[in-house]
Short mmCIF file of C-alpha atoms in Angstrom, two decimals:
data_model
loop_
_atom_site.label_atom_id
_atom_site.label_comp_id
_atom_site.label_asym_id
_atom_site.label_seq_id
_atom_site.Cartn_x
_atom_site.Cartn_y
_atom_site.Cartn_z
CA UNK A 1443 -68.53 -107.33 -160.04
CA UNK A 1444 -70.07 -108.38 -156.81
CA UNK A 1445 -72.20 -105.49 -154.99
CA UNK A 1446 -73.17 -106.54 -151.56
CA UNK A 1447 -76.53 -104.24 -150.11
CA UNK A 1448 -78.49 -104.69 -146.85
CA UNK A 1449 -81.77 -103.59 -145.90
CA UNK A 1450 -82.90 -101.71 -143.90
CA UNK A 1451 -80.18 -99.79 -143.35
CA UNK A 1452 -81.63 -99.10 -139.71
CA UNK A 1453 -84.24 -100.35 -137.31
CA UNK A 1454 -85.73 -100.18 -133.74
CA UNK A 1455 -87.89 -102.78 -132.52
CA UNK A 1456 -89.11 -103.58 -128.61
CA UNK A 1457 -87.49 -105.62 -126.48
CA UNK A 1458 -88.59 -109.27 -127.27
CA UNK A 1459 -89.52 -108.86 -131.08
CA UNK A 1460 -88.31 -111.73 -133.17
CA UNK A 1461 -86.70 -109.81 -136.26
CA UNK A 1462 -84.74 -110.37 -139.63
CA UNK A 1463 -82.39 -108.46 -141.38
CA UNK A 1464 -81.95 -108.88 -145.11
CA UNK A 1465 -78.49 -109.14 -147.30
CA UNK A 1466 -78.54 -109.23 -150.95
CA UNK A 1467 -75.60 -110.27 -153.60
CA UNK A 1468 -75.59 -109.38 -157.09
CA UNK A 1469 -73.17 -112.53 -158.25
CA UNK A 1470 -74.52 -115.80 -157.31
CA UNK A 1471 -70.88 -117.25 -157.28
CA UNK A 1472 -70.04 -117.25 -154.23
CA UNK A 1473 -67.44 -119.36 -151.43
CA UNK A 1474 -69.75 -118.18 -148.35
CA UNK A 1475 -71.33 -115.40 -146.95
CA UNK A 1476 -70.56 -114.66 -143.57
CA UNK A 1477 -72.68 -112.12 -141.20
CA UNK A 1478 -70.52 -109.76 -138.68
CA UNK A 1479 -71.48 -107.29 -135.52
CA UNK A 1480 -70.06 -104.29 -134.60
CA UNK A 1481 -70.88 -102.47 -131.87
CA UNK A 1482 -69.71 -98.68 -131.63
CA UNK A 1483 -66.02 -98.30 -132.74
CA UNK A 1484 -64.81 -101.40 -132.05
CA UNK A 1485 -63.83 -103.76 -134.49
CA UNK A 1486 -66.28 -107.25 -136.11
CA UNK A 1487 -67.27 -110.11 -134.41
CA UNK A 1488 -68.21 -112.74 -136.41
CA UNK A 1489 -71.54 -113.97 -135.98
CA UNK A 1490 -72.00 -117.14 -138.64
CA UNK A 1491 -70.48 -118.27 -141.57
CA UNK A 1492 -72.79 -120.29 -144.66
CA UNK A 1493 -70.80 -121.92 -146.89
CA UNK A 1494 -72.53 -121.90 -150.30
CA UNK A 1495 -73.32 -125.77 -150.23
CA UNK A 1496 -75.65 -125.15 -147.04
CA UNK A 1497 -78.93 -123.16 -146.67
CA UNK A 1498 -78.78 -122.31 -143.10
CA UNK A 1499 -76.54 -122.11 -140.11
CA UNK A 1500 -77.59 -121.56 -136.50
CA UNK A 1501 -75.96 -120.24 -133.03
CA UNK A 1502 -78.35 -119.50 -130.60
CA UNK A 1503 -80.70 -117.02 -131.07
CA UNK A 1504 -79.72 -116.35 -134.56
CA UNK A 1505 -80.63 -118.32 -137.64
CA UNK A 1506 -78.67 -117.09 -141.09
CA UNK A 1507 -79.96 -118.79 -144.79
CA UNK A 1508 -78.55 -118.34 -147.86
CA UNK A 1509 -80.58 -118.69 -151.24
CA UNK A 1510 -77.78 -118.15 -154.22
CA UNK A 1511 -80.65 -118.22 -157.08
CA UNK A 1512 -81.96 -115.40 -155.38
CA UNK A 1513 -79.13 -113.58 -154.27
CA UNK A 1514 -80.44 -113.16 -150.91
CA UNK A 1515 -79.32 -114.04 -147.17
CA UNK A 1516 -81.60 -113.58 -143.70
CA UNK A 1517 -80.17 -113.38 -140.51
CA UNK A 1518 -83.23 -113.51 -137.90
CA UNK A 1519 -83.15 -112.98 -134.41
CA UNK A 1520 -84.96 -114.63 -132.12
CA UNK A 1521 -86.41 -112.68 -128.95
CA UNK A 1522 -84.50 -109.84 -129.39
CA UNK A 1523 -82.30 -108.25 -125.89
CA UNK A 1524 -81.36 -104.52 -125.81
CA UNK A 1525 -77.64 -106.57 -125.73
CA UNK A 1526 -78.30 -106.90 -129.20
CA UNK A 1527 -78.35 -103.35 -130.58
CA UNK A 1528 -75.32 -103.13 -132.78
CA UNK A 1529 -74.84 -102.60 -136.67
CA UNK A 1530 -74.57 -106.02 -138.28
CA UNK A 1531 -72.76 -106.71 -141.61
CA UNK A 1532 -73.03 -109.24 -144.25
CA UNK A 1533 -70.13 -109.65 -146.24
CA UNK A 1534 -69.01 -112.14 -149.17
CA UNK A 1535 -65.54 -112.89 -150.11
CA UNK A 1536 -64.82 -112.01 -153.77
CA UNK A 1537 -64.89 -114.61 -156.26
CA UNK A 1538 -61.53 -116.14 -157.98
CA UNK A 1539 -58.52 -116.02 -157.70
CA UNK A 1540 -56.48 -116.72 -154.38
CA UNK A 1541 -57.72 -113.94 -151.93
CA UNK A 1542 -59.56 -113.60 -148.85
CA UNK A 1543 -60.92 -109.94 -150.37
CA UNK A 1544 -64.67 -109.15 -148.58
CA UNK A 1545 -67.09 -107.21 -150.33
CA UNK A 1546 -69.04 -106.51 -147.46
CA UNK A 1547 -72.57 -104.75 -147.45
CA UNK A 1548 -73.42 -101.49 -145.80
CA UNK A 1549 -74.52 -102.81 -142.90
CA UNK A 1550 -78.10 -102.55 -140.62
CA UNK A 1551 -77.96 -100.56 -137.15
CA UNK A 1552 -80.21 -102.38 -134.61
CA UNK A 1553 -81.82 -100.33 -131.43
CA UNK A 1554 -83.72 -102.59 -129.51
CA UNK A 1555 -85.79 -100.58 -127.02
CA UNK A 1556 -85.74 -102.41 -123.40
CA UNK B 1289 -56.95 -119.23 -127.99
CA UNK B 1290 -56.13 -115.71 -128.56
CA UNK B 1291 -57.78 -113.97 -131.44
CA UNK B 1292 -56.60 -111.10 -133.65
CA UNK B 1293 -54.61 -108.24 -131.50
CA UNK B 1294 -54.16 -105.05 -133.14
CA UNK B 1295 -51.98 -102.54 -131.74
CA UNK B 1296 -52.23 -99.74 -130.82
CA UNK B 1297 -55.75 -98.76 -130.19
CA UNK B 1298 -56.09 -95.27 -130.56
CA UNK B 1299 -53.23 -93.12 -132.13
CA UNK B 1300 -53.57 -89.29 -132.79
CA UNK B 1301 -51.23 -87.97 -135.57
CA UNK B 1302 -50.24 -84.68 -137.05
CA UNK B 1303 -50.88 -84.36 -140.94
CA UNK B 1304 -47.65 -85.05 -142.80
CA UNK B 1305 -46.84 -87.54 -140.40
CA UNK B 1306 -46.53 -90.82 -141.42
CA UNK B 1307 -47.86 -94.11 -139.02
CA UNK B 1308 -47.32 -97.69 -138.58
CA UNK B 1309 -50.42 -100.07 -137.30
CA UNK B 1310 -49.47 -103.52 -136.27
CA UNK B 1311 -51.98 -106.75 -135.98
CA UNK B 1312 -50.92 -109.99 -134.90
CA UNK B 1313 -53.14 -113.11 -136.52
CA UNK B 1314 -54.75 -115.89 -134.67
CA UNK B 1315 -52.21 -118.24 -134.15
CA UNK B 1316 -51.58 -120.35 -137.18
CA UNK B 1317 -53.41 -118.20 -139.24
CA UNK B 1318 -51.68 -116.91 -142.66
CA UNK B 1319 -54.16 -114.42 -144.39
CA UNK B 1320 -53.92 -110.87 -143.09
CA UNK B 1321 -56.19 -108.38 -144.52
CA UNK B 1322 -56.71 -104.79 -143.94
CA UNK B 1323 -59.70 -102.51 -144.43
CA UNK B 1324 -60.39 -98.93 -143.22
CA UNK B 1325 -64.09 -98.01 -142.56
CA UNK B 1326 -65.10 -94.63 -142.30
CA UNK B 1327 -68.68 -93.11 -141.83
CA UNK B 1328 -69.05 -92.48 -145.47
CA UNK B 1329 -67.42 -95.06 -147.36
CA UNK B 1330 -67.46 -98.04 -145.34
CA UNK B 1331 -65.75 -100.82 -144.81
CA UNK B 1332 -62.88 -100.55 -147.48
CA UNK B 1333 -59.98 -103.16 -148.82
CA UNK B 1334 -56.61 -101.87 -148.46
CA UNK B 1335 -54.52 -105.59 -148.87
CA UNK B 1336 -54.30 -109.16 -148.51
CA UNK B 1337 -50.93 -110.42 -147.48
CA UNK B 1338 -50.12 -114.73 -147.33
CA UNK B 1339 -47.11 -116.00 -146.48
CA UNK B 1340 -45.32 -113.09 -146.63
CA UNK B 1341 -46.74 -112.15 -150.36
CA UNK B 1342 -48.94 -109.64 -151.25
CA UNK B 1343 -52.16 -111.00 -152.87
CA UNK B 1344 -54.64 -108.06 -153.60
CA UNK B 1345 -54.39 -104.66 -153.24
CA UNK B 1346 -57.41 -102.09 -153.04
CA UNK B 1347 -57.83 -98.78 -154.59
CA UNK B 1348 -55.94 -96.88 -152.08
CA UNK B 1349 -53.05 -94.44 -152.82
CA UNK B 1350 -49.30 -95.62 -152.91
CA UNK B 1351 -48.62 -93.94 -149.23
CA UNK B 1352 -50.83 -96.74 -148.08
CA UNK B 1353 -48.17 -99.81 -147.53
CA UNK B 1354 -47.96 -102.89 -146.08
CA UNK B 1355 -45.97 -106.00 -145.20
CA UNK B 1356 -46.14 -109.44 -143.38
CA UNK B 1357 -43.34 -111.09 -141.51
CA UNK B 1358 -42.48 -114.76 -141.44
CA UNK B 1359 -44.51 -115.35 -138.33
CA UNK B 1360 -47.50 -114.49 -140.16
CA UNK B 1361 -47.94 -110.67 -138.06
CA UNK B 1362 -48.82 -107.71 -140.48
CA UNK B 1363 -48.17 -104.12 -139.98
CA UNK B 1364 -48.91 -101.07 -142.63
CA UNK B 1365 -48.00 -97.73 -143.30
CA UNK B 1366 -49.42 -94.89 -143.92
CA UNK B 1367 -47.11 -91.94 -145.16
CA UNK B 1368 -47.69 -88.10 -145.67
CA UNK B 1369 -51.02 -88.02 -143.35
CA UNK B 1370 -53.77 -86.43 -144.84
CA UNK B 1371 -56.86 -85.46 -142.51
CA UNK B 1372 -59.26 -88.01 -144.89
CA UNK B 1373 -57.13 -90.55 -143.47
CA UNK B 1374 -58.82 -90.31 -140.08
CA UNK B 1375 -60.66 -93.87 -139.98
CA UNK B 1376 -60.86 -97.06 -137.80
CA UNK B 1377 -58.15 -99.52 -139.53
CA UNK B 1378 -59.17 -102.95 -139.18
CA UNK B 1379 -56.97 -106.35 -139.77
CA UNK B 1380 -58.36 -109.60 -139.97
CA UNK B 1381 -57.42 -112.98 -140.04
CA UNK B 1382 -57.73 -116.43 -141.70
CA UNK B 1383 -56.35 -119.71 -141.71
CA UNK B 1384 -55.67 -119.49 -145.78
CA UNK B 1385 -56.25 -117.48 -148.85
CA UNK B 1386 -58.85 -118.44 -151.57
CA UNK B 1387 -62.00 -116.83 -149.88
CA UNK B 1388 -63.61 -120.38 -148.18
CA UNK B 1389 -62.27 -119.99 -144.89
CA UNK B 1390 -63.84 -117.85 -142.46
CA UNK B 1391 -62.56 -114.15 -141.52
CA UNK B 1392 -61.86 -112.80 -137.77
CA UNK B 1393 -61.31 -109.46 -136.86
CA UNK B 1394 -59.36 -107.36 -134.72
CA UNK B 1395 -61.07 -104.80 -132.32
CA UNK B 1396 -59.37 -101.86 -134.69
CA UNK B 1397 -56.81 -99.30 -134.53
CA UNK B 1398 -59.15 -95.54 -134.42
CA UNK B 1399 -56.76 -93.37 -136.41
CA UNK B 1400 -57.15 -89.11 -135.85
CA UNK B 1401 -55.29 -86.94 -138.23
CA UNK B 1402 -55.35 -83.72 -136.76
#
């Protein structure tokens, strides 16, 4: 059974800090994993998506790897903006069968201090 | 092109009451899922629906329904409101089932049972 965690489960950091959050899988089969934002009760954006063939994916000033013989994904962040403070999720669809199911971890709030 | 709408925003119910939530998929999109998220559990599974089918269904209670219509837009149900049902519901959307396509959410429907 696939059991998604994410450390730490909060941080604050100064404006301009280049930071990285950590996601960890317990079931190295895995489709993708794909990292969300929320900000206050609204709903997820999605952020990237790493398909299990790849080791990284990039937008801007994020950078997400993926390392299945560990079990781990990084998202960094690169120069970190106050814009930025949000909880962000990592999440990984379950394995088999035809469903989109997401076991998604328990996400990382982000304050970044102007 | 539009992404995943979600209607209505906010609803306050009475317990007892029961509630429909609506979400309309990206356009060409098949998969609806839902998950509620709530302070202490999380971002829970509630269903999967494809093509009109239900695929997966999470450990919720039988007043907890749902459905999809032939042009792909979900709605569920939730019967007999109890006050532990007060959550953010959240739909998303993707182009197929089978967990390798990437997931987009709606902005949520904030659910008080009062």
């Amino acid at each position: 059974k696939q059991e998604v965690t994410q450390i730490p489960a909060a941080l604050s950091v100064p404006e301009g800090e280049n930071l990285v959050l950590n996601c960890s899988f317990t079931d190295s089969a895995i489709y993708n994993l794909q990292w969300f934002r929320q900000d206050p009760g609204k709903g997820l954006t999605s952020l990237l998506l790493i398909q299990s063939s790849q080791r990284e994916q990039t937008s801007g000033r994020l950078n997400a790897s993926l390392d299945k013989s560990s079990g781990r994904s990084t998202l960094y962040i690169a120069a970190s903006q106050p814009g930025d403070s949000a909880t962000y999720l990592c999440a990984a669809p379950r394995w088999g069968g035809a469903t989109n199911k997401l076991i998604f971890g328990t996400g990382t709030l982000l304050a970044v201090q102007p | 092109k539009a992404g995943v709408t979600q209607t209505p925003r906010y609803l306050i119910k009475t317990r007892g009451q029961q509630v429909t939530l609506s979400c309309s998929p990206i356009s060409g999109h098949r998969s609806v899922s839902w998950y509620q998220q709530t302070p202490g559990q999380g971002l829970q599974f509630l269903f999967e629906y494809f093509s009109e089918t239900q695929r997966n269904k999470g450990n919720f209670p039988g007043r907890f329904s749902g459905r999809q219509f032939s042009n792909s837009r979900s709605e569920m149900n939730v019967s007999t409101l109890e006050l532990g049902d007060s959550a953010l519901y959240l739909c998303a959307s993707s182009f197929r089932t089978g967990g390798e396509t990437e997931a987009f959410f709606g902005q949520g429907t904030r659910l008080t049972v009062v």
